[in-house]
């Protein structure tokens, strides 16, 4: 028997094609999306504006399948972390960060990450596989379902969980389509952010394909240092990355800017000189800088820069006219802060073995 189609894998265009093949009108897509994403009804029998015949057909050939939740942890500051089972002993993590006027969900796009940035816990886990559209989409649905009782919901989504979203392009684009789609989540493009460590060809495609916000994990302004911290820099050095950033900034019809993330590592990338280099690199660019105090994890020898050093770094950027903010660490007590997401990854790259030896 043919495997059932999980409808969480389909954006509106793919749903249109799916219903067309069944001889149905395209407005069925909108009806179905409303049931799933707005009303949270996942039982075809309850979708009463679909004909009885269509409901029976859907039961035969389609499903709305969620991965299983392993655990849900609440941090003291209101952050919620879900650990989700992706099969074959792989777990991924999703984090909700409530603020006064919004609630941001940090979602994962891969089981682990193959890029091995030296300061990142996910990088230490190695890589198993890409998540499907449904597996990424389900993270947002799961969060909204759980938050409903407390009167909260996901208002912003950032691809800053486990994995490099630009190495899982198709699924990530489909998810962006659904997040922006008025019949699904209806978020504005400013409220959906892809964060990438700099997969240049993918960033150029992304610029045209999905009109969402972009964050670049820069962490160093010179190739020597960035090669060390973000190894993909050896393949796509800073000059090429900046070219891709310009493609992004010039694409689309609305004004765009880029958020540059910079993890503050004591004695590594946090001197006044480093700040000057960063300011020079970003001058004349529509850029904002987000300084992230390093969050430690067991395998790492790095230390976080002092508050004073971070302030001094930030002041140098300010003095050069660069908009800069420092990210407040959230959810640390349940290991939910940036870079602490380890999940459970059956590593196929064997990198984690090599590191342990
Ligand atoms: N792979 C993507 C998205 C996931 S990482 C990327 O690298 O952009 C999300 C952000 O957390 C990135 O900016 C990453 O550099 C940062 N990060 C990783 N490890 C960290 C740590 N230990 N402390 C603070 N930030 C970290
Ligand atoms: Fe992967 Fe991003 Fe972590 Fe680097 S920082 S290892 S790209 S998840």
mmCIF file of C-alpha atoms in Angstrom, residues 83-94 107-117 120-132 135-136 139 159-168 172 195 197 199 299 339-352 355-356:
data_model
loop_
_atom_site.group_PDB
_atom_site.id
_atom_site.type_symbol
_atom_site.label_atom_id
_atom_site.label_comp_id
_atom_site.label_asym_id
_atom_site.label_seq_id
_atom_site.Cartn_x
_atom_site.Cartn_y
_atom_site.Cartn_z
ATOM 1 C CA UNK A 83 12.340 17.704 23.495
ATOM 2 C CA UNK A 84 10.794 15.924 20.515
ATOM 3 C CA UNK A 85 11.421 12.378 19.317
ATOM 4 C CA UNK A 86 12.376 12.157 15.637
ATOM 5 C CA UNK A 87 12.811 8.392 15.574
ATOM 6 C CA UNK A 88 15.869 6.112 15.592
ATOM 7 C CA UNK A 89 17.045 7.500 18.906
ATOM 8 C CA UNK A 90 17.161 11.080 17.659
ATOM 9 C CA UNK A 91 15.706 13.951 19.660
ATOM 10 C CA UNK A 92 15.511 17.592 18.704
ATOM 11 C CA UNK A 93 14.698 20.656 20.793
ATOM 12 C CA UNK A 94 12.296 23.573 20.388
ATOM 13 C CA UNK A 107 12.825 25.941 15.972
ATOM 14 C CA UNK A 108 15.196 23.232 14.762
ATOM 15 C CA UNK A 109 15.709 22.411 11.086
ATOM 16 C CA UNK A 110 18.060 19.408 11.339
ATOM 17 C CA UNK A 111 18.896 16.563 13.711
ATOM 18 C CA UNK A 112 22.255 17.943 14.846
ATOM 19 C CA UNK A 113 24.476 19.993 12.567
ATOM 20 C CA UNK A 114 27.400 19.062 10.341
ATOM 21 C CA UNK A 115 29.063 22.472 10.402
ATOM 22 C CA UNK A 116 30.854 22.048 13.719
ATOM 23 C CA UNK A 117 31.223 25.635 14.905
ATOM 24 C CA UNK A 120 28.176 25.402 19.635
ATOM 25 C CA UNK A 121 26.773 22.442 21.503
ATOM 26 C CA UNK A 122 24.712 21.273 18.512
ATOM 27 C CA UNK A 123 27.904 21.282 16.454
ATOM 28 C CA UNK A 124 29.491 18.909 18.970
ATOM 29 C CA UNK A 125 26.668 16.396 18.512
ATOM 30 C CA UNK A 126 27.418 15.814 14.836
ATOM 31 C CA UNK A 127 24.679 15.333 12.265
ATOM 32 C CA UNK A 128 22.048 12.721 11.511
ATOM 33 C CA UNK A 129 19.536 14.037 8.993
ATOM 34 C CA UNK A 130 17.409 16.908 7.736
ATOM 35 C CA UNK A 131 13.964 17.384 9.243
ATOM 36 C CA UNK A 132 10.976 17.257 6.892
ATOM 37 C CA UNK A 135 8.644 17.800 11.377
ATOM 38 C CA UNK A 136 9.538 21.496 11.430
ATOM 39 C CA UNK A 139 7.181 22.229 16.293
ATOM 40 C CA UNK A 159 15.338 29.226 12.809
ATOM 41 C CA UNK A 160 17.917 29.364 15.586
ATOM 42 C CA UNK A 161 17.456 25.912 17.099
ATOM 43 C CA UNK A 162 19.448 22.865 16.076
ATOM 44 C CA UNK A 163 20.830 22.725 12.552
ATOM 45 C CA UNK A 164 21.761 24.946 9.644
ATOM 46 C CA UNK A 165 18.520 25.921 7.877
ATOM 47 C CA UNK A 166 20.314 26.778 4.638
ATOM 48 C CA UNK A 167 21.423 23.153 4.318
ATOM 49 C CA UNK A 168 17.765 22.054 4.379
ATOM 50 C CA UNK A 172 12.678 25.439 5.379
ATOM 51 C CA UNK A 195 19.620 32.335 10.893
ATOM 52 C CA UNK A 197 26.246 30.569 9.397
ATOM 53 C CA UNK A 199 25.999 28.904 3.124
ATOM 54 C CA UNK A 299 32.439 19.898 26.176
ATOM 55 C CA UNK A 339 23.975 27.169 21.580
ATOM 56 C CA UNK A 340 23.000 24.858 24.440
ATOM 57 C CA UNK A 341 20.584 22.765 22.386
ATOM 58 C CA UNK A 342 22.117 19.338 22.171
ATOM 59 C CA UNK A 343 19.126 17.050 21.671
ATOM 60 C CA UNK A 344 20.157 13.497 21.094
ATOM 61 C CA UNK A 345 21.846 12.851 17.794
ATOM 62 C CA UNK A 346 22.902 9.553 16.334
ATOM 63 C CA UNK A 347 25.904 11.087 14.639
ATOM 64 C CA UNK A 348 26.563 9.959 11.085
ATOM 65 C CA UNK A 349 29.561 12.199 10.533
ATOM 66 C CA UNK A 350 31.596 10.416 13.232
ATOM 67 C CA UNK A 351 32.812 13.835 14.270
ATOM 68 C CA UNK A 352 31.557 13.474 17.796
ATOM 69 C CA UNK A 355 36.259 14.675 19.426
ATOM 70 C CA UNK A 356 35.749 12.335 22.339
#
